[in-house]
C-alpha cells in the first residue's frame, strides 16, 4: 500500500468535484467498491450517513469462513469462491486478517462421525490446494486433521465431551478488527484520490433525462445541504439499500442477527457446537444450527442468534436473543458456566433473507449478494444497488460491481487488482492512548466519541478510560463540557444492558 494519507472531511471539495462514481454507504461493501474503483483509475466519492463501518459491518463474529459449510450443502462453486476470497484477505491485509483454528466435536456414526468428518476435511484440503498462494509463511493455513479428546480439552477446557470421541480441526481466518479493515480500504482509496465523508446522508438521487447526475446529501453534524455530481451512483448501504434505492424496504425483509461478547478468553480456537433449538424457535436457520465461540484478546464472542424482525423493537430482540444464546451455550457447553453477568457487549445487525428472490425457504438467510442495475429494469440509467450477504466475499462482489459500472459506460473494464494490492499498513508499535486519539481525529475522520473509540486498537480500547478518551477527543475537536458529557452518555447507552439498548431503524 502507498504511504498513508490523512482522511480529511471536505464537503465543499465533494460538491465542487465531478466524479465518475458516487458510492453511498461506508460499510465493508461500499469501502471495497471505492477501493476497487480507484485502483482502476475512477474518480470516486463516498458518503456514509453514520461512521465508516459502524453498523452491520462492525458487528461480525470476525470469522472469515472458507466455505466448509458450503461443502456440506454440495455447493462447490460457492465453496471455491469463499476459499479464494479468504486467501485474498489474508494476502492483502495480513495484520488485520490472520489464520484461525476452528474446532468442532466428532461423535457417533453419522454425519458427525470421525469417518465422515475425516472425508470432509480431506476433500476441503484438496479443493483448497492453492489456498496459500503468495501468502507469507505466518499466514499459510495448515492441512485439516482429526484431534483427540485430550487435544480438544487443551484447546477448549469446556469442550462438550459428553458423547464426543474427539474433534475435527481446520483453519479459516479471523478478523482482528472488522472496522479497521473497512477503514484501511477507505484509506487506500483516499490515497489514490477518492473523496470520502462520514456523517453525510444521501437524501435523494439527482437525475437528468432519465440518467443519474449525482446525489443530494445532508451534513448530519450541522444540517447543511450539498449536491455531489457524478456519472454513476451505487448504493451499498446494507439494510437501508432498498429504501434508498426506492425499491421498497417492505419487499426486502431482513433477519436480525445477534452476537454476544463475554468476559475472558475461553478457548485457543474458534469452536462450533450444535444447538438443540428446533425450527419453531429458529425460523431463520431451521433448527439445530451451529453456534460458535471465537476467542479475542481478553474476551470471547458468542454467536449467532437469528430472528425474523416482524416489526419487533430492537430492545426486545436483543433481550430475547441474549437470553436464548446464553441458554444454547449453557446446554451445549455446561462447563462454560455462563450467565448474564458475563456479558460485556452486544453486537447486532440486519441480514437479507431469501424472501422468494432465491430458491429455498423464504425465511432463510440469502446466500447470494444482490446487484441491481436499475437502468436495465427501466429505472434510472447508471444507478446500481448492492445488498451483500457475507463479509468473506465483499471484495469479489465489489469487483463484479465495478466491472458492470464500467461496462455500462461502453468500455472494457480494466483489470481488477484488489486481490493482490495490499491495504494493510503492516505491524506498527502501539502509539498509546493519547497518540491513538490524535491519529483518529486528525488522520481518520473521527468526529464523534463513538468514532474515536472504534479507531482504537482492541488492546488500547479494552484498557481505555472512557472519561479520558472523551477529554482527549474534546480537546482536539473543540467540544464544550456539555457536548463532551453528551458524547460520553451516548457511548454509555450503546454499551448498556439489553433493556436499555437504543433503537435503530432497520
PDB file of N, CA, C and O in Angstrom, residues 54-123:
ATOM      1  N   UNK A  54     -19.743   1.299  10.843  1.00  0.00           N
ATOM      2  CA  UNK A  54     -20.277   1.360  12.205  1.00  0.00           C
ATOM      3  C   UNK A  54     -21.483   0.462  12.429  1.00  0.00           C
ATOM      4  O   UNK A  54     -21.853   0.221  13.577  1.00  0.00           O
ATOM      5  N   UNK A  55     -22.099  -0.045  11.383  1.00  0.00           N
ATOM      6  CA  UNK A  55     -23.335  -0.805  11.555  1.00  0.00           C
ATOM      7  C   UNK A  55     -23.048  -2.303  11.456  1.00  0.00           C
ATOM      8  O   UNK A  55     -22.189  -2.825  12.160  1.00  0.00           O
ATOM      9  N   UNK A  56     -23.737  -3.003  10.557  1.00  0.00           N
ATOM     10  CA  UNK A  56     -23.597  -4.456  10.483  1.00  0.00           C
ATOM     11  C   UNK A  56     -22.159  -4.876  10.197  1.00  0.00           C
ATOM     12  O   UNK A  56     -21.696  -5.906  10.689  1.00  0.00           O
ATOM     13  N   UNK A  57     -21.417  -4.083   9.420  1.00  0.00           N
ATOM     14  CA  UNK A  57     -20.024  -4.448   9.102  1.00  0.00           C
ATOM     15  C   UNK A  57     -19.179  -4.600  10.361  1.00  0.00           C
ATOM     16  O   UNK A  57     -18.270  -5.425  10.423  1.00  0.00           O
ATOM     17  N   UNK A  58     -19.459  -3.776  11.371  1.00  0.00           N
ATOM     18  CA  UNK A  58     -18.669  -3.836  12.602  1.00  0.00           C
ATOM     19  C   UNK A  58     -19.123  -4.973  13.507  1.00  0.00           C
ATOM     20  O   UNK A  58     -18.353  -5.445  14.350  1.00  0.00           O
ATOM     21  N   UNK A  59     -20.364  -5.405  13.345  1.00  0.00           N
ATOM     22  CA  UNK A  59     -20.937  -6.375  14.273  1.00  0.00           C
ATOM     23  C   UNK A  59     -20.865  -7.782  13.693  1.00  0.00           C
ATOM     24  O   UNK A  59     -21.867  -8.449  13.456  1.00  0.00           O
ATOM     25  N   UNK A  60     -19.648  -8.202  13.480  1.00  0.00           N
ATOM     26  CA  UNK A  60     -19.358  -9.502  12.881  1.00  0.00           C
ATOM     27  C   UNK A  60     -18.806 -10.445  13.936  1.00  0.00           C
ATOM     28  O   UNK A  60     -18.196 -10.017  14.911  1.00  0.00           O
ATOM     29  N   UNK A  61     -18.999 -11.751  13.725  1.00  0.00           N
ATOM     30  CA  UNK A  61     -18.367 -12.736  14.603  1.00  0.00           C
ATOM     31  C   UNK A  61     -16.866 -12.828  14.330  1.00  0.00           C
ATOM     32  O   UNK A  61     -16.147 -13.510  15.034  1.00  0.00           O
ATOM     33  N   UNK A  62     -16.405 -12.116  13.291  1.00  0.00           N
ATOM     34  CA  UNK A  62     -14.977 -11.951  12.976  1.00  0.00           C
ATOM     35  C   UNK A  62     -14.312 -13.237  12.501  1.00  0.00           C
ATOM     36  O   UNK A  62     -13.112 -13.415  12.664  1.00  0.00           O
ATOM     37  N   UNK A  63     -15.111 -14.131  11.913  1.00  0.00           N
ATOM     38  CA  UNK A  63     -14.554 -15.346  11.313  1.00  0.00           C
ATOM     39  C   UNK A  63     -14.722 -15.252   9.803  1.00  0.00           C
ATOM     40  O   UNK A  63     -15.821 -15.011   9.306  1.00  0.00           O
ATOM     41  N   UNK A  64     -13.621 -15.406   9.073  1.00  0.00           N
ATOM     42  CA  UNK A  64     -13.658 -15.439   7.614  1.00  0.00           C
ATOM     43  C   UNK A  64     -13.746 -16.903   7.213  1.00  0.00           C
ATOM     44  O   UNK A  64     -12.741 -17.626   7.204  1.00  0.00           O
ATOM     45  N   UNK A  65     -14.951 -17.361   6.902  1.00  0.00           N
ATOM     46  CA  UNK A  65     -15.173 -18.770   6.606  1.00  0.00           C
ATOM     47  C   UNK A  65     -14.700 -19.109   5.193  1.00  0.00           C
ATOM     48  O   UNK A  65     -14.937 -18.357   4.247  1.00  0.00           O
ATOM     49  N   UNK A  66     -14.050 -20.249   5.074  1.00  0.00           N
ATOM     50  CA  UNK A  66     -13.547 -20.681   3.782  1.00  0.00           C
ATOM     51  C   UNK A  66     -14.473 -21.570   2.999  1.00  0.00           C
ATOM     52  O   UNK A  66     -14.081 -22.107   1.962  1.00  0.00           O
ATOM     53  N   UNK A  67     -15.684 -21.782   3.456  1.00  0.00           N
ATOM     54  CA  UNK A  67     -16.652 -22.483   2.638  1.00  0.00           C
ATOM     55  C   UNK A  67     -16.910 -23.924   3.001  1.00  0.00           C
ATOM     56  O   UNK A  67     -17.570 -24.645   2.247  1.00  0.00           O
ATOM     57  N   UNK A  68     -16.410 -24.390   4.167  1.00  0.00           N
ATOM     58  CA  UNK A  68     -16.655 -25.783   4.545  1.00  0.00           C
ATOM     59  C   UNK A  68     -18.146 -26.052   4.704  1.00  0.00           C
ATOM     60  O   UNK A  68     -18.633 -27.139   4.412  1.00  0.00           O
ATOM     61  N   UNK A  69     -18.891 -25.027   5.134  1.00  0.00           N
ATOM     62  CA  UNK A  69     -20.343 -25.200   5.262  1.00  0.00           C
ATOM     63  C   UNK A  69     -21.000 -25.372   3.892  1.00  0.00           C
ATOM     64  O   UNK A  69     -22.003 -26.067   3.754  1.00  0.00           O
ATOM     65  N   UNK A  70     -20.428 -24.726   2.861  1.00  0.00           N
ATOM     66  CA  UNK A  70     -20.962 -24.908   1.508  1.00  0.00           C
ATOM     67  C   UNK A  70     -20.716 -26.329   1.017  1.00  0.00           C
ATOM     68  O   UNK A  70     -21.519 -26.882   0.251  1.00  0.00           O
ATOM     69  N   UNK A  71     -19.606 -26.943   1.457  1.00  0.00           N
ATOM     70  CA  UNK A  71     -19.318 -28.332   1.088  1.00  0.00           C
ATOM     71  C   UNK A  71     -20.419 -29.246   1.603  1.00  0.00           C
ATOM     72  O   UNK A  71     -20.852 -30.166   0.899  1.00  0.00           O
ATOM     73  N   UNK A  72     -20.891 -28.988   2.827  1.00  0.00           N
ATOM     74  CA  UNK A  72     -21.947 -29.824   3.401  1.00  0.00           C
ATOM     75  C   UNK A  72     -23.230 -29.745   2.576  1.00  0.00           C
ATOM     76  O   UNK A  72     -24.020 -30.692   2.554  1.00  0.00           O
ATOM     77  N   UNK A  73     -23.436 -28.611   1.879  1.00  0.00           N
ATOM     78  CA  UNK A  73     -24.634 -28.461   1.039  1.00  0.00           C
ATOM     79  C   UNK A  73     -24.369 -28.850  -0.410  1.00  0.00           C
ATOM     80  O   UNK A  73     -25.264 -28.731  -1.257  1.00  0.00           O
ATOM     81  N   UNK A  74     -23.131 -29.252  -0.705  1.00  0.00           N
ATOM     82  CA  UNK A  74     -22.803 -29.643  -2.062  1.00  0.00           C
ATOM     83  C   UNK A  74     -22.634 -28.483  -3.016  1.00  0.00           C
ATOM     84  O   UNK A  74     -22.646 -28.669  -4.239  1.00  0.00           O
ATOM     85  N   UNK A  75     -22.443 -27.278  -2.498  1.00  0.00           N
ATOM     86  CA  UNK A  75     -22.304 -26.079  -3.326  1.00  0.00           C
ATOM     87  C   UNK A  75     -20.811 -25.810  -3.532  1.00  0.00           C
ATOM     88  O   UNK A  75     -20.224 -24.939  -2.887  1.00  0.00           O
ATOM     89  N   UNK A  76     -20.198 -26.549  -4.451  1.00  0.00           N
ATOM     90  CA  UNK A  76     -18.755 -26.438  -4.650  1.00  0.00           C
ATOM     91  C   UNK A  76     -18.331 -25.100  -5.248  1.00  0.00           C
ATOM     92  O   UNK A  76     -17.283 -24.560  -4.860  1.00  0.00           O
ATOM     93  N   UNK A  77     -19.077 -24.508  -6.203  1.00  0.00           N
ATOM     94  CA  UNK A  77     -18.664 -23.176  -6.698  1.00  0.00           C
ATOM     95  C   UNK A  77     -18.606 -22.132  -5.591  1.00  0.00           C
ATOM     96  O   UNK A  77     -17.669 -21.321  -5.536  1.00  0.00           O
ATOM     97  N   UNK A  78     -19.598 -22.157  -4.716  1.00  0.00           N
ATOM     98  CA  UNK A  78     -19.594 -21.192  -3.616  1.00  0.00           C
ATOM     99  C   UNK A  78     -18.443 -21.472  -2.650  1.00  0.00           C
ATOM    100  O   UNK A  78     -17.820 -20.552  -2.119  1.00  0.00           O
ATOM    101  N   UNK A  79     -18.146 -22.752  -2.445  1.00  0.00           N
ATOM    102  CA  UNK A  79     -17.026 -23.107  -1.576  1.00  0.00           C
ATOM    103  C   UNK A  79     -15.709 -22.591  -2.152  1.00  0.00           C
ATOM    104  O   UNK A  79     -14.896 -21.985  -1.446  1.00  0.00           O
ATOM    105  N   UNK A  80     -15.502 -22.811  -3.448  1.00  0.00           N
ATOM    106  CA  UNK A  80     -14.253 -22.359  -4.081  1.00  0.00           C
ATOM    107  C   UNK A  80     -14.131 -20.837  -4.015  1.00  0.00           C
ATOM    108  O   UNK A  80     -13.032 -20.299  -3.804  1.00  0.00           O
ATOM    109  N   UNK A  81     -15.238 -20.146  -4.213  1.00  0.00           N
ATOM    110  CA  UNK A  81     -15.212 -18.683  -4.124  1.00  0.00           C
ATOM    111  C   UNK A  81     -14.790 -18.236  -2.727  1.00  0.00           C
ATOM    112  O   UNK A  81     -13.948 -17.335  -2.569  1.00  0.00           O
ATOM    113  N   UNK A  82     -15.358 -18.855  -1.697  1.00  0.00           N
ATOM    114  CA  UNK A  82     -15.008 -18.491  -0.327  1.00  0.00           C
ATOM    115  C   UNK A  82     -13.544 -18.781  -0.029  1.00  0.00           C
ATOM    116  O   UNK A  82     -12.874 -17.998   0.656  1.00  0.00           O
ATOM    117  N   UNK A  83     -13.023 -19.886  -0.546  1.00  0.00           N
ATOM    118  CA  UNK A  83     -11.614 -20.226  -0.331  1.00  0.00           C
ATOM    119  C   UNK A  83     -10.716 -19.168  -0.971  1.00  0.00           C
ATOM    120  O   UNK A  83      -9.750 -18.693  -0.362  1.00  0.00           O
ATOM    121  N   UNK A  84     -11.041 -18.793  -2.210  1.00  0.00           N
ATOM    122  CA  UNK A  84     -10.233 -17.773  -2.905  1.00  0.00           C
ATOM    123  C   UNK A  84     -10.266 -16.440  -2.167  1.00  0.00           C
ATOM    124  O   UNK A  84      -9.241 -15.763  -2.020  1.00  0.00           O
ATOM    125  N   UNK A  85     -11.461 -16.062  -1.693  1.00  0.00           N
ATOM    126  CA  UNK A  85     -11.594 -14.753  -1.049  1.00  0.00           C
ATOM    127  C   UNK A  85     -10.945 -14.735   0.331  1.00  0.00           C
ATOM    128  O   UNK A  85     -10.398 -13.717   0.755  1.00  0.00           O
ATOM    129  N   UNK A  86     -10.993 -15.848   1.036  1.00  0.00           N
ATOM    130  CA  UNK A  86     -10.279 -15.944   2.313  1.00  0.00           C
ATOM    131  C   UNK A  86      -8.785 -15.739   2.082  1.00  0.00           C
ATOM    132  O   UNK A  86      -8.128 -14.990   2.817  1.00  0.00           O
ATOM    133  N   UNK A  87      -8.239 -16.372   1.051  1.00  0.00           N
ATOM    134  CA  UNK A  87      -6.819 -16.207   0.743  1.00  0.00           C
ATOM    135  C   UNK A  87      -6.510 -14.768   0.344  1.00  0.00           C
ATOM    136  O   UNK A  87      -5.460 -14.227   0.716  1.00  0.00           O
ATOM    137  N   UNK A  88      -7.401 -14.151  -0.417  1.00  0.00           N
ATOM    138  CA  UNK A  88      -7.174 -12.763  -0.834  1.00  0.00           C
ATOM    139  C   UNK A  88      -7.088 -11.841   0.372  1.00  0.00           C
ATOM    140  O   UNK A  88      -6.220 -10.964   0.440  1.00  0.00           O
ATOM    141  N   UNK A  89      -7.975 -12.024   1.342  1.00  0.00           N
ATOM    142  CA  UNK A  89      -7.949 -11.179   2.535  1.00  0.00           C
ATOM    143  C   UNK A  89      -6.682 -11.417   3.351  1.00  0.00           C
ATOM    144  O   UNK A  89      -6.083 -10.469   3.879  1.00  0.00           O
ATOM    145  N   UNK A  90      -6.265 -12.659   3.467  1.00  0.00           N
ATOM    146  CA  UNK A  90      -5.009 -12.946   4.175  1.00  0.00           C
ATOM    147  C   UNK A  90      -3.826 -12.298   3.468  1.00  0.00           C
ATOM    148  O   UNK A  90      -2.863 -11.857   4.105  1.00  0.00           O
ATOM    149  N   UNK A  91      -3.908 -12.202   2.152  1.00  0.00           N
ATOM    150  CA  UNK A  91      -2.796 -11.665   1.361  1.00  0.00           C
ATOM    151  C   UNK A  91      -2.743 -10.135   1.430  1.00  0.00           C
ATOM    152  O   UNK A  91      -1.658  -9.563   1.574  1.00  0.00           O
ATOM    153  N   UNK A  92      -3.881  -9.471   1.316  1.00  0.00           N
ATOM    154  CA  UNK A  92      -3.856  -8.005   1.202  1.00  0.00           C
ATOM    155  C   UNK A  92      -3.907  -7.306   2.556  1.00  0.00           C
ATOM    156  O   UNK A  92      -3.587  -6.124   2.650  1.00  0.00           O
ATOM    157  N   UNK A  93      -4.291  -8.020   3.610  1.00  0.00           N
ATOM    158  CA  UNK A  93      -4.380  -7.385   4.937  1.00  0.00           C
ATOM    159  C   UNK A  93      -3.843  -8.312   6.016  1.00  0.00           C
ATOM    160  O   UNK A  93      -4.579  -8.729   6.916  1.00  0.00           O
ATOM    161  N   UNK A  94      -2.564  -8.666   5.969  1.00  0.00           N
ATOM    162  CA  UNK A  94      -2.029  -9.689   6.880  1.00  0.00           C
ATOM    163  C   UNK A  94      -2.036  -9.299   8.346  1.00  0.00           C
ATOM    164  O   UNK A  94      -2.039 -10.180   9.206  1.00  0.00           O
ATOM    165  N   UNK A  95      -2.031  -8.013   8.669  1.00  0.00           N
ATOM    166  CA  UNK A  95      -2.112  -7.624  10.075  1.00  0.00           C
ATOM    167  C   UNK A  95      -3.537  -7.731  10.595  1.00  0.00           C
ATOM    168  O   UNK A  95      -3.762  -8.054  11.763  1.00  0.00           O
ATOM    169  N   UNK A  96      -4.501  -7.505   9.720  1.00  0.00           N
ATOM    170  CA  UNK A  96      -5.909  -7.443  10.120  1.00  0.00           C
ATOM    171  C   UNK A  96      -6.660  -8.748   9.901  1.00  0.00           C
ATOM    172  O   UNK A  96      -7.744  -8.938  10.446  1.00  0.00           O
ATOM    173  N   UNK A  97      -6.096  -9.652   9.094  1.00  0.00           N
ATOM    174  CA  UNK A  97      -6.719 -10.954   8.819  1.00  0.00           C
ATOM    175  C   UNK A  97      -5.657 -12.015   9.030  1.00  0.00           C
ATOM    176  O   UNK A  97      -4.623 -12.015   8.367  1.00  0.00           O
ATOM    177  N   UNK A  98      -5.915 -12.936   9.943  1.00  0.00           N
ATOM    178  CA  UNK A  98      -4.892 -13.904  10.356  1.00  0.00           C
ATOM    179  C   UNK A  98      -5.482 -15.303  10.457  1.00  0.00           C
ATOM    180  O   UNK A  98      -6.701 -15.466  10.606  1.00  0.00           O
ATOM    181  N   UNK A  99      -4.646 -16.352  10.360  1.00  0.00           N
ATOM    182  CA  UNK A  99      -5.156 -17.720  10.453  1.00  0.00           C
ATOM    183  C   UNK A  99      -5.887 -17.980  11.766  1.00  0.00           C
ATOM    184  O   UNK A  99      -5.518 -17.439  12.815  1.00  0.00           O
ATOM    185  N   UNK A 100      -6.892 -18.837  11.696  1.00  0.00           N
ATOM    186  CA  UNK A 100      -7.704 -19.170  12.868  1.00  0.00           C
ATOM    187  C   UNK A 100      -8.023 -20.659  12.874  1.00  0.00           C
ATOM    188  O   UNK A 100      -8.674 -21.153  11.944  1.00  0.00           O
ATOM    189  N   UNK A 101      -7.591 -21.413  13.894  1.00  0.00           N
ATOM    190  CA  UNK A 101      -8.028 -22.803  14.001  1.00  0.00           C
ATOM    191  C   UNK A 101      -9.492 -22.870  14.410  1.00  0.00           C
ATOM    192  O   UNK A 101      -9.956 -22.078  15.236  1.00  0.00           O
ATOM    193  N   UNK A 102     -10.230 -23.791  13.805  1.00  0.00           N
ATOM    194  CA  UNK A 102     -11.651 -23.981  14.100  1.00  0.00           C
ATOM    195  C   UNK A 102     -11.868 -25.440  14.481  1.00  0.00           C
ATOM    196  O   UNK A 102     -11.413 -26.351  13.776  1.00  0.00           O
ATOM    197  N   UNK A 103     -12.567 -25.651  15.570  1.00  0.00           N
ATOM    198  CA  UNK A 103     -12.739 -26.991  16.138  1.00  0.00           C
ATOM    199  C   UNK A 103     -14.222 -27.310  16.297  1.00  0.00           C
ATOM    200  O   UNK A 103     -14.990 -26.469  16.789  1.00  0.00           O
ATOM    201  N   UNK A 104     -14.639 -28.512  15.875  1.00  0.00           N
ATOM    202  CA  UNK A 104     -15.989 -28.999  16.160  1.00  0.00           C
ATOM    203  C   UNK A 104     -15.888 -30.425  16.692  1.00  0.00           C
ATOM    204  O   UNK A 104     -14.963 -31.170  16.328  1.00  0.00           O
ATOM    205  N   UNK A 105     -16.810 -30.826  17.566  1.00  0.00           N
ATOM    206  CA  UNK A 105     -16.774 -32.198  18.104  1.00  0.00           C
ATOM    207  C   UNK A 105     -17.113 -33.235  17.032  1.00  0.00           C
ATOM    208  O   UNK A 105     -17.884 -32.957  16.107  1.00  0.00           O
ATOM    209  N   UNK A 106     -16.560 -34.412  17.175  1.00  0.00           N
ATOM    210  CA  UNK A 106     -16.979 -35.570  16.377  1.00  0.00           C
ATOM    211  C   UNK A 106     -17.657 -36.563  17.317  1.00  0.00           C
ATOM    212  O   UNK A 106     -17.288 -36.676  18.491  1.00  0.00           O
ATOM    213  N   UNK A 107     -18.637 -37.275  16.769  1.00  0.00           N
ATOM    214  CA  UNK A 107     -19.355 -38.240  17.625  1.00  0.00           C
ATOM    215  C   UNK A 107     -20.185 -39.175  16.750  1.00  0.00           C
ATOM    216  O   UNK A 107     -20.572 -38.829  15.625  1.00  0.00           O
ATOM    217  N   UNK A 108     -20.474 -40.358  17.262  1.00  0.00           N
ATOM    218  CA  UNK A 108     -21.417 -41.284  16.638  1.00  0.00           C
ATOM    219  C   UNK A 108     -20.941 -41.871  15.329  1.00  0.00           C
ATOM    220  O   UNK A 108     -19.740 -41.946  15.044  1.00  0.00           O
ATOM    221  N   UNK A 109     -21.928 -42.268  14.513  1.00  0.00           N
ATOM    222  CA  UNK A 109     -21.630 -42.986  13.270  1.00  0.00           C
ATOM    223  C   UNK A 109     -22.245 -42.323  12.048  1.00  0.00           C
ATOM    224  O   UNK A 109     -22.174 -42.871  10.956  1.00  0.00           O
ATOM    225  N   UNK A 110     -22.837 -41.151  12.187  1.00  0.00           N
ATOM    226  CA  UNK A 110     -23.459 -40.476  11.047  1.00  0.00           C
ATOM    227  C   UNK A 110     -22.575 -39.388  10.480  1.00  0.00           C
ATOM    228  O   UNK A 110     -21.362 -39.524  10.365  1.00  0.00           O
ATOM    229  N   UNK A 111     -23.236 -38.263  10.155  1.00  0.00           N
ATOM    230  CA  UNK A 111     -22.533 -37.159   9.526  1.00  0.00           C
ATOM    231  C   UNK A 111     -21.521 -36.475  10.415  1.00  0.00           C
ATOM    232  O   UNK A 111     -20.637 -35.772   9.925  1.00  0.00           O
ATOM    233  N   UNK A 112     -21.631 -36.683  11.740  1.00  0.00           N
ATOM    234  CA  UNK A 112     -20.673 -36.061  12.661  1.00  0.00           C
ATOM    235  C   UNK A 112     -19.582 -37.036  13.109  1.00  0.00           C
ATOM    236  O   UNK A 112     -18.787 -36.728  13.982  1.00  0.00           O
ATOM    237  N   UNK A 113     -19.564 -38.225  12.543  1.00  0.00           N
ATOM    238  CA  UNK A 113     -18.590 -39.247  12.960  1.00  0.00           C
ATOM    239  C   UNK A 113     -17.193 -38.867  12.506  1.00  0.00           C
ATOM    240  O   UNK A 113     -16.995 -38.039  11.609  1.00  0.00           O
ATOM    241  N   UNK A 114     -16.200 -39.492  13.091  1.00  0.00           N
ATOM    242  CA  UNK A 114     -14.821 -39.222  12.717  1.00  0.00           C
ATOM    243  C   UNK A 114     -14.568 -39.630  11.258  1.00  0.00           C
ATOM    244  O   UNK A 114     -13.833 -38.945  10.535  1.00  0.00           O
ATOM    245  N   UNK A 115     -15.200 -40.709  10.819  1.00  0.00           N
ATOM    246  CA  UNK A 115     -15.013 -41.147   9.442  1.00  0.00           C
ATOM    247  C   UNK A 115     -15.574 -40.108   8.467  1.00  0.00           C
ATOM    248  O   UNK A 115     -14.916 -39.733   7.487  1.00  0.00           O
ATOM    249  N   UNK A 116     -16.790 -39.628   8.743  1.00  0.00           N
ATOM    250  CA  UNK A 116     -17.415 -38.645   7.854  1.00  0.00           C
ATOM    251  C   UNK A 116     -16.645 -37.323   7.876  1.00  0.00           C
ATOM    252  O   UNK A 116     -16.422 -36.701   6.828  1.00  0.00           O
ATOM    253  N   UNK A 117     -16.230 -36.891   9.055  1.00  0.00           N
ATOM    254  CA  UNK A 117     -15.503 -35.631   9.148  1.00  0.00           C
ATOM    255  C   UNK A 117     -14.119 -35.737   8.515  1.00  0.00           C
ATOM    256  O   UNK A 117     -13.630 -34.788   7.895  1.00  0.00           O
ATOM    257  N   UNK A 118     -13.483 -36.916   8.638  1.00  0.00           N
ATOM    258  CA  UNK A 118     -12.183 -37.104   8.001  1.00  0.00           C
ATOM    259  C   UNK A 118     -12.308 -36.952   6.484  1.00  0.00           C
ATOM    260  O   UNK A 118     -11.459 -36.334   5.830  1.00  0.00           O
ATOM    261  N   UNK A 119     -13.372 -37.508   5.917  1.00  0.00           N
ATOM    262  CA  UNK A 119     -13.593 -37.394   4.477  1.00  0.00           C
ATOM    263  C   UNK A 119     -13.845 -35.942   4.078  1.00  0.00           C
ATOM    264  O   UNK A 119     -13.322 -35.464   3.062  1.00  0.00           O
ATOM    265  N   UNK A 120     -14.649 -35.233   4.878  1.00  0.00           N
ATOM    266  CA  UNK A 120     -14.948 -33.828   4.571  1.00  0.00           C
ATOM    267  C   UNK A 120     -13.690 -32.967   4.653  1.00  0.00           C
ATOM    268  O   UNK A 120     -13.448 -32.107   3.789  1.00  0.00           O
ATOM    269  N   UNK A 121     -12.879 -33.213   5.678  1.00  0.00           N
ATOM    270  CA  UNK A 121     -11.651 -32.432   5.830  1.00  0.00           C
ATOM    271  C   UNK A 121     -10.669 -32.712   4.692  1.00  0.00           C
ATOM    272  O   UNK A 121      -9.997 -31.798   4.193  1.00  0.00           O
ATOM    273  N   UNK A 122     -10.589 -33.968   4.284  1.00  0.00           N
ATOM    274  CA  UNK A 122      -9.689 -34.321   3.177  1.00  0.00           C
ATOM    275  C   UNK A 122     -10.123 -33.634   1.893  1.00  0.00           C
ATOM    276  O   UNK A 122      -9.305 -33.068   1.165  1.00  0.00           O
ATOM    277  N   UNK A 123     -11.431 -33.657   1.616  1.00  0.00           N
ATOM    278  CA  UNK A 123     -11.940 -33.002   0.418  1.00  0.00           C
ATOM    279  C   UNK A 123     -11.724 -31.494   0.499  1.00  0.00           C
ATOM    280  O   UNK A 123     -11.368 -30.847  -0.492  1.00  0.00           O
TER     281      UNK A 123
END
